[in-house]
Amino acid sequence: MKRKTVLWLILAVIAVAVVAGTIWGKNYYEARYVGTDYYTMVPLDFDITPEPLYDMYGVEMETGKPYKLTAYNDKGEAKEVSFDIRGEDSAKYPQPGAFLLIKASDQIVLGQSVISESSVPDVALAKIKENQ
């Protein structure tokens, strides 16, 4: 009789661990890889001269351009976004005055693309123009 109780206790602990691990994994995945659309404009005075890019340890990796911008969602809520464009050809960088669609999760920028001004939701566009 005692063996059955221990077995059920072990199974219960395993079940709780599996459920807790699944919940943690789902929350981590959503915070890291599920993004929201944000909109911004590259400032008109933004210097697009290529420069060295560094990893998180300060080791030089390659040449490109780091961008750190304030972006707005379709409700006008602001978010600081940072991303790097790699390569030495500054013609391929988002140019000053360009509007960008940024896909960002809670933790990282998942992607960015240049869009037309008419593609920016009105609320976000008003915030962008207000804060230039």
PDB file of N, CA, C and O in Angstrom, residues 18-59:
ATOM      1  N   VAL A  18       5.801  19.221 -15.339  1.00  0.00           N
ATOM      2  CA  VAL A  18       5.513  19.322 -16.771  1.00  0.00           C
ATOM      3  C   VAL A  18       4.600  20.517 -17.052  1.00  0.00           C
ATOM      4  O   VAL A  18       4.846  21.299 -17.973  1.00  0.00           O
ATOM      5  N   VAL A  19       3.561  20.687 -16.263  1.00  0.00           N
ATOM      6  CA  VAL A  19       2.638  21.809 -16.455  1.00  0.00           C
ATOM      7  C   VAL A  19       3.369  23.140 -16.235  1.00  0.00           C
ATOM      8  O   VAL A  19       3.242  24.069 -17.034  1.00  0.00           O
ATOM      9  N   ALA A  20       4.160  23.238 -15.173  1.00  0.00           N
ATOM     10  CA  ALA A  20       4.897  24.468 -14.887  1.00  0.00           C
ATOM     11  C   ALA A  20       5.897  24.766 -16.003  1.00  0.00           C
ATOM     12  O   ALA A  20       6.029  25.914 -16.436  1.00  0.00           O
ATOM     13  N   GLY A  21       6.585  23.754 -16.491  1.00  0.00           N
ATOM     14  CA  GLY A  21       7.541  23.941 -17.579  1.00  0.00           C
ATOM     15  C   GLY A  21       6.862  24.382 -18.860  1.00  0.00           C
ATOM     16  O   GLY A  21       7.380  25.232 -19.594  1.00  0.00           O
ATOM     17  N   THR A  22       5.706  23.836 -19.131  1.00  0.00           N
ATOM     18  CA  THR A  22       4.955  24.216 -20.328  1.00  0.00           C
ATOM     19  C   THR A  22       4.501  25.666 -20.249  1.00  0.00           C
ATOM     20  O   THR A  22       4.617  26.421 -21.220  1.00  0.00           O
ATOM     21  N   ILE A  23       4.002  26.067 -19.110  1.00  0.00           N
ATOM     22  CA  ILE A  23       3.555  27.459 -18.924  1.00  0.00           C
ATOM     23  C   ILE A  23       4.740  28.407 -19.056  1.00  0.00           C
ATOM     24  O   ILE A  23       4.657  29.431 -19.741  1.00  0.00           O
ATOM     25  N   TRP A  24       5.864  28.085 -18.424  1.00  0.00           N
ATOM     26  CA  TRP A  24       7.049  28.938 -18.516  1.00  0.00           C
ATOM     27  C   TRP A  24       7.509  29.029 -19.965  1.00  0.00           C
ATOM     28  O   TRP A  24       7.835  30.116 -20.462  1.00  0.00           O
ATOM     29  N   GLY A  25       7.560  27.910 -20.667  1.00  0.00           N
ATOM     30  CA  GLY A  25       8.000  27.898 -22.058  1.00  0.00           C
ATOM     31  C   GLY A  25       7.099  28.735 -22.955  1.00  0.00           C
ATOM     32  O   GLY A  25       7.576  29.475 -23.819  1.00  0.00           O
ATOM     33  N   LYS A  26       5.799  28.629 -22.752  1.00  0.00           N
ATOM     34  CA  LYS A  26       4.846  29.420 -23.538  1.00  0.00           C
ATOM     35  C   LYS A  26       5.049  30.908 -23.276  1.00  0.00           C
ATOM     36  O   LYS A  26       5.096  31.717 -24.208  1.00  0.00           O
ATOM     37  N   ASN A  27       5.187  31.291 -22.020  1.00  0.00           N
ATOM     38  CA  ASN A  27       5.401  32.702 -21.674  1.00  0.00           C
ATOM     39  C   ASN A  27       6.709  33.222 -22.263  1.00  0.00           C
ATOM     40  O   ASN A  27       6.766  34.338 -22.779  1.00  0.00           O
ATOM     41  N   TYR A  28       7.778  32.429 -22.181  1.00  0.00           N
ATOM     42  CA  TYR A  28       9.070  32.826 -22.742  1.00  0.00           C
ATOM     43  C   TYR A  28       8.952  33.008 -24.258  1.00  0.00           C
ATOM     44  O   TYR A  28       9.403  34.010 -24.814  1.00  0.00           O
ATOM     45  N   TYR A  29       8.337  32.051 -24.928  1.00  0.00           N
ATOM     46  CA  TYR A  29       8.191  32.114 -26.375  1.00  0.00           C
ATOM     47  C   TYR A  29       7.424  33.372 -26.787  1.00  0.00           C
ATOM     48  O   TYR A  29       7.836  34.095 -27.704  1.00  0.00           O
ATOM     49  N   GLU A  30       6.313  33.637 -26.127  1.00  0.00           N
ATOM     50  CA  GLU A  30       5.501  34.796 -26.487  1.00  0.00           C
ATOM     51  C   GLU A  30       6.237  36.109 -26.220  1.00  0.00           C
ATOM     52  O   GLU A  30       6.142  37.047 -27.006  1.00  0.00           O
ATOM     53  N   ALA A  31       6.971  36.200 -25.113  1.00  0.00           N
ATOM     54  CA  ALA A  31       7.706  37.424 -24.795  1.00  0.00           C
ATOM     55  C   ALA A  31       8.865  37.647 -25.761  1.00  0.00           C
ATOM     56  O   ALA A  31       9.257  38.783 -26.021  1.00  0.00           O
ATOM     57  N   ARG A  32       9.408  36.582 -26.304  1.00  0.00           N
ATOM     58  CA  ARG A  32      10.593  36.687 -27.155  1.00  0.00           C
ATOM     59  C   ARG A  32      10.264  36.719 -28.647  1.00  0.00           C
ATOM     60  O   ARG A  32      10.899  37.443 -29.404  1.00  0.00           O
ATOM     61  N   TYR A  33       9.298  35.947 -29.096  1.00  0.00           N
ATOM     62  CA  TYR A  33       9.107  35.736 -30.524  1.00  0.00           C
ATOM     63  C   TYR A  33       7.762  36.150 -31.095  1.00  0.00           C
ATOM     64  O   TYR A  33       7.544  36.000 -32.294  1.00  0.00           O
ATOM     65  N   VAL A  34       6.852  36.642 -30.286  1.00  0.00           N
ATOM     66  CA  VAL A  34       5.565  37.120 -30.790  1.00  0.00           C
ATOM     67  C   VAL A  34       5.611  38.642 -30.764  1.00  0.00           C
ATOM     68  O   VAL A  34       5.762  39.248 -29.703  1.00  0.00           O
ATOM     69  N   GLY A  35       5.522  39.249 -31.936  1.00  0.00           N
ATOM     70  CA  GLY A  35       5.734  40.687 -32.028  1.00  0.00           C
ATOM     71  C   GLY A  35       4.473  41.491 -32.274  1.00  0.00           C
ATOM     72  O   GLY A  35       3.426  40.967 -32.645  1.00  0.00           O
ATOM     73  N   THR A  36       4.625  42.778 -32.071  1.00  0.00           N
ATOM     74  CA  THR A  36       3.598  43.779 -32.322  1.00  0.00           C
ATOM     75  C   THR A  36       4.169  44.760 -33.342  1.00  0.00           C
ATOM     76  O   THR A  36       5.368  45.005 -33.353  1.00  0.00           O
ATOM     77  N   ASP A  37       3.305  45.329 -34.170  1.00  0.00           N
ATOM     78  CA  ASP A  37       3.761  46.311 -35.153  1.00  0.00           C
ATOM     79  C   ASP A  37       3.929  47.676 -34.497  1.00  0.00           C
ATOM     80  O   ASP A  37       3.043  48.149 -33.765  1.00  0.00           O
ATOM     81  N   TYR A  38       5.073  48.291 -34.776  1.00  0.00           N
ATOM     82  CA  TYR A  38       5.367  49.661 -34.353  1.00  0.00           C
ATOM     83  C   TYR A  38       5.823  50.433 -35.576  1.00  0.00           C
ATOM     84  O   TYR A  38       6.351  49.855 -36.531  1.00  0.00           O
ATOM     85  N   TYR A  39       5.627  51.736 -35.526  1.00  0.00           N
ATOM     86  CA  TYR A  39       5.961  52.589 -36.660  1.00  0.00           C
ATOM     87  C   TYR A  39       6.867  53.718 -36.195  1.00  0.00           C
ATOM     88  O   TYR A  39       6.695  54.251 -35.104  1.00  0.00           O
ATOM     89  N   THR A  40       7.807  54.092 -37.046  1.00  0.00           N
ATOM     90  CA  THR A  40       8.705  55.185 -36.712  1.00  0.00           C
ATOM     91  C   THR A  40       9.230  55.800 -37.999  1.00  0.00           C
ATOM     92  O   THR A  40       8.980  55.296 -39.098  1.00  0.00           O
ATOM     93  N   MET A  41       9.967  56.879 -37.840  1.00  0.00           N
ATOM     94  CA  MET A  41      10.627  57.523 -38.970  1.00  0.00           C
ATOM     95  C   MET A  41      12.087  57.739 -38.589  1.00  0.00           C
ATOM     96  O   MET A  41      12.386  58.145 -37.465  1.00  0.00           O
ATOM     97  N   VAL A  42      12.981  57.465 -39.529  1.00  0.00           N
ATOM     98  CA  VAL A  42      14.397  57.735 -39.307  1.00  0.00           C
ATOM     99  C   VAL A  42      14.548  59.257 -39.279  1.00  0.00           C
ATOM    100  O   VAL A  42      14.110  59.936 -40.223  1.00  0.00           O
ATOM    101  N   PRO A  43      15.127  59.819 -38.215  1.00  0.00           N
ATOM    102  CA  PRO A  43      15.254  61.284 -38.126  1.00  0.00           C
ATOM    103  C   PRO A  43      15.991  61.859 -39.334  1.00  0.00           C
ATOM    104  O   PRO A  43      16.905  61.244 -39.885  1.00  0.00           O
ATOM    105  N   LEU A  44      15.598  63.071 -39.724  1.00  0.00           N
ATOM    106  CA  LEU A  44      16.200  63.713 -40.892  1.00  0.00           C
ATOM    107  C   LEU A  44      17.684  63.990 -40.705  1.00  0.00           C
ATOM    108  O   LEU A  44      18.435  64.034 -41.679  1.00  0.00           O
ATOM    109  N   ASP A  45      18.114  64.156 -39.460  1.00  0.00           N
ATOM    110  CA  ASP A  45      19.531  64.436 -39.195  1.00  0.00           C
ATOM    111  C   ASP A  45      20.314  63.174 -38.813  1.00  0.00           C
ATOM    112  O   ASP A  45      21.429  63.264 -38.318  1.00  0.00           O
ATOM    113  N   PHE A  46      19.770  62.000 -39.081  1.00  0.00           N
ATOM    114  CA  PHE A  46      20.410  60.730 -38.722  1.00  0.00           C
ATOM    115  C   PHE A  46      21.595  60.474 -39.647  1.00  0.00           C
ATOM    116  O   PHE A  46      21.469  60.497 -40.877  1.00  0.00           O
ATOM    117  N   ASP A  47      22.761  60.259 -39.073  1.00  0.00           N
ATOM    118  CA  ASP A  47      23.987  59.985 -39.841  1.00  0.00           C
ATOM    119  C   ASP A  47      24.030  58.505 -40.202  1.00  0.00           C
ATOM    120  O   ASP A  47      24.065  57.653 -39.322  1.00  0.00           O
ATOM    121  N   ILE A  48      24.054  58.205 -41.501  1.00  0.00           N
ATOM    122  CA  ILE A  48      24.060  56.807 -41.938  1.00  0.00           C
ATOM    123  C   ILE A  48      25.453  56.330 -42.346  1.00  0.00           C
ATOM    124  O   ILE A  48      25.586  55.337 -43.051  1.00  0.00           O
ATOM    125  N   THR A  49      26.476  56.998 -41.854  1.00  0.00           N
ATOM    126  CA  THR A  49      27.834  56.562 -42.143  1.00  0.00           C
ATOM    127  C   THR A  49      28.091  55.212 -41.469  1.00  0.00           C
ATOM    128  O   THR A  49      27.839  55.064 -40.269  1.00  0.00           O
ATOM    129  N   PRO A  50      28.573  54.218 -42.247  1.00  0.00           N
ATOM    130  CA  PRO A  50      28.863  52.911 -41.633  1.00  0.00           C
ATOM    131  C   PRO A  50      29.880  53.037 -40.501  1.00  0.00           C
ATOM    132  O   PRO A  50      30.768  53.890 -40.539  1.00  0.00           O
ATOM    133  N   GLU A  51      29.730  52.193 -39.509  1.00  0.00           N
ATOM    134  CA  GLU A  51      30.644  52.196 -38.366  1.00  0.00           C
ATOM    135  C   GLU A  51      30.791  50.766 -37.850  1.00  0.00           C
ATOM    136  O   GLU A  51      29.994  49.892 -38.195  1.00  0.00           O
ATOM    137  N   PRO A  52      31.802  50.526 -37.033  1.00  0.00           N
ATOM    138  CA  PRO A  52      31.967  49.161 -36.490  1.00  0.00           C
ATOM    139  C   PRO A  52      30.789  48.792 -35.586  1.00  0.00           C
ATOM    140  O   PRO A  52      30.285  49.620 -34.841  1.00  0.00           O
ATOM    141  N   LEU A  53      30.361  47.545 -35.683  1.00  0.00           N
ATOM    142  CA  LEU A  53      29.331  46.997 -34.801  1.00  0.00           C
ATOM    143  C   LEU A  53      30.016  46.074 -33.805  1.00  0.00           C
ATOM    144  O   LEU A  53      30.993  45.400 -34.149  1.00  0.00           O
ATOM    145  N   TYR A  54      29.508  46.033 -32.590  1.00  0.00           N
ATOM    146  CA  TYR A  54      30.127  45.256 -31.517  1.00  0.00           C
ATOM    147  C   TYR A  54      29.129  44.253 -30.954  1.00  0.00           C
ATOM    148  O   TYR A  54      27.932  44.516 -30.897  1.00  0.00           O
ATOM    149  N   ASP A  55      29.639  43.118 -30.481  1.00  0.00           N
ATOM    150  CA  ASP A  55      28.774  42.155 -29.814  1.00  0.00           C
ATOM    151  C   ASP A  55      28.570  42.582 -28.370  1.00  0.00           C
ATOM    152  O   ASP A  55      29.066  43.624 -27.940  1.00  0.00           O
ATOM    153  N   MET A  56      27.839  41.796 -27.598  1.00  0.00           N
ATOM    154  CA  MET A  56      27.510  42.182 -26.224  1.00  0.00           C
ATOM    155  C   MET A  56      28.719  42.200 -25.298  1.00  0.00           C
ATOM    156  O   MET A  56      28.643  42.708 -24.192  1.00  0.00           O
ATOM    157  N   TYR A  57      29.847  41.664 -25.759  1.00  0.00           N
ATOM    158  CA  TYR A  57      31.072  41.667 -24.956  1.00  0.00           C
ATOM    159  C   TYR A  57      32.020  42.786 -25.370  1.00  0.00           C
ATOM    160  O   TYR A  57      33.133  42.874 -24.861  1.00  0.00           O
ATOM    161  N   GLY A  58      31.596  43.611 -26.339  1.00  0.00           N
ATOM    162  CA  GLY A  58      32.431  44.716 -26.793  1.00  0.00           C
ATOM    163  C   GLY A  58      33.443  44.329 -27.854  1.00  0.00           C
ATOM    164  O   GLY A  58      34.315  45.116 -28.183  1.00  0.00           O
ATOM    165  N   VAL A  59      33.307  43.143 -28.406  1.00  0.00           N
ATOM    166  CA  VAL A  59      34.221  42.683 -29.446  1.00  0.00           C
ATOM    167  C   VAL A  59      33.684  43.150 -30.800  1.00  0.00           C
ATOM    168  O   VAL A  59      32.519  42.939 -31.125  1.00  0.00           O
TER     169      VAL A  59
END
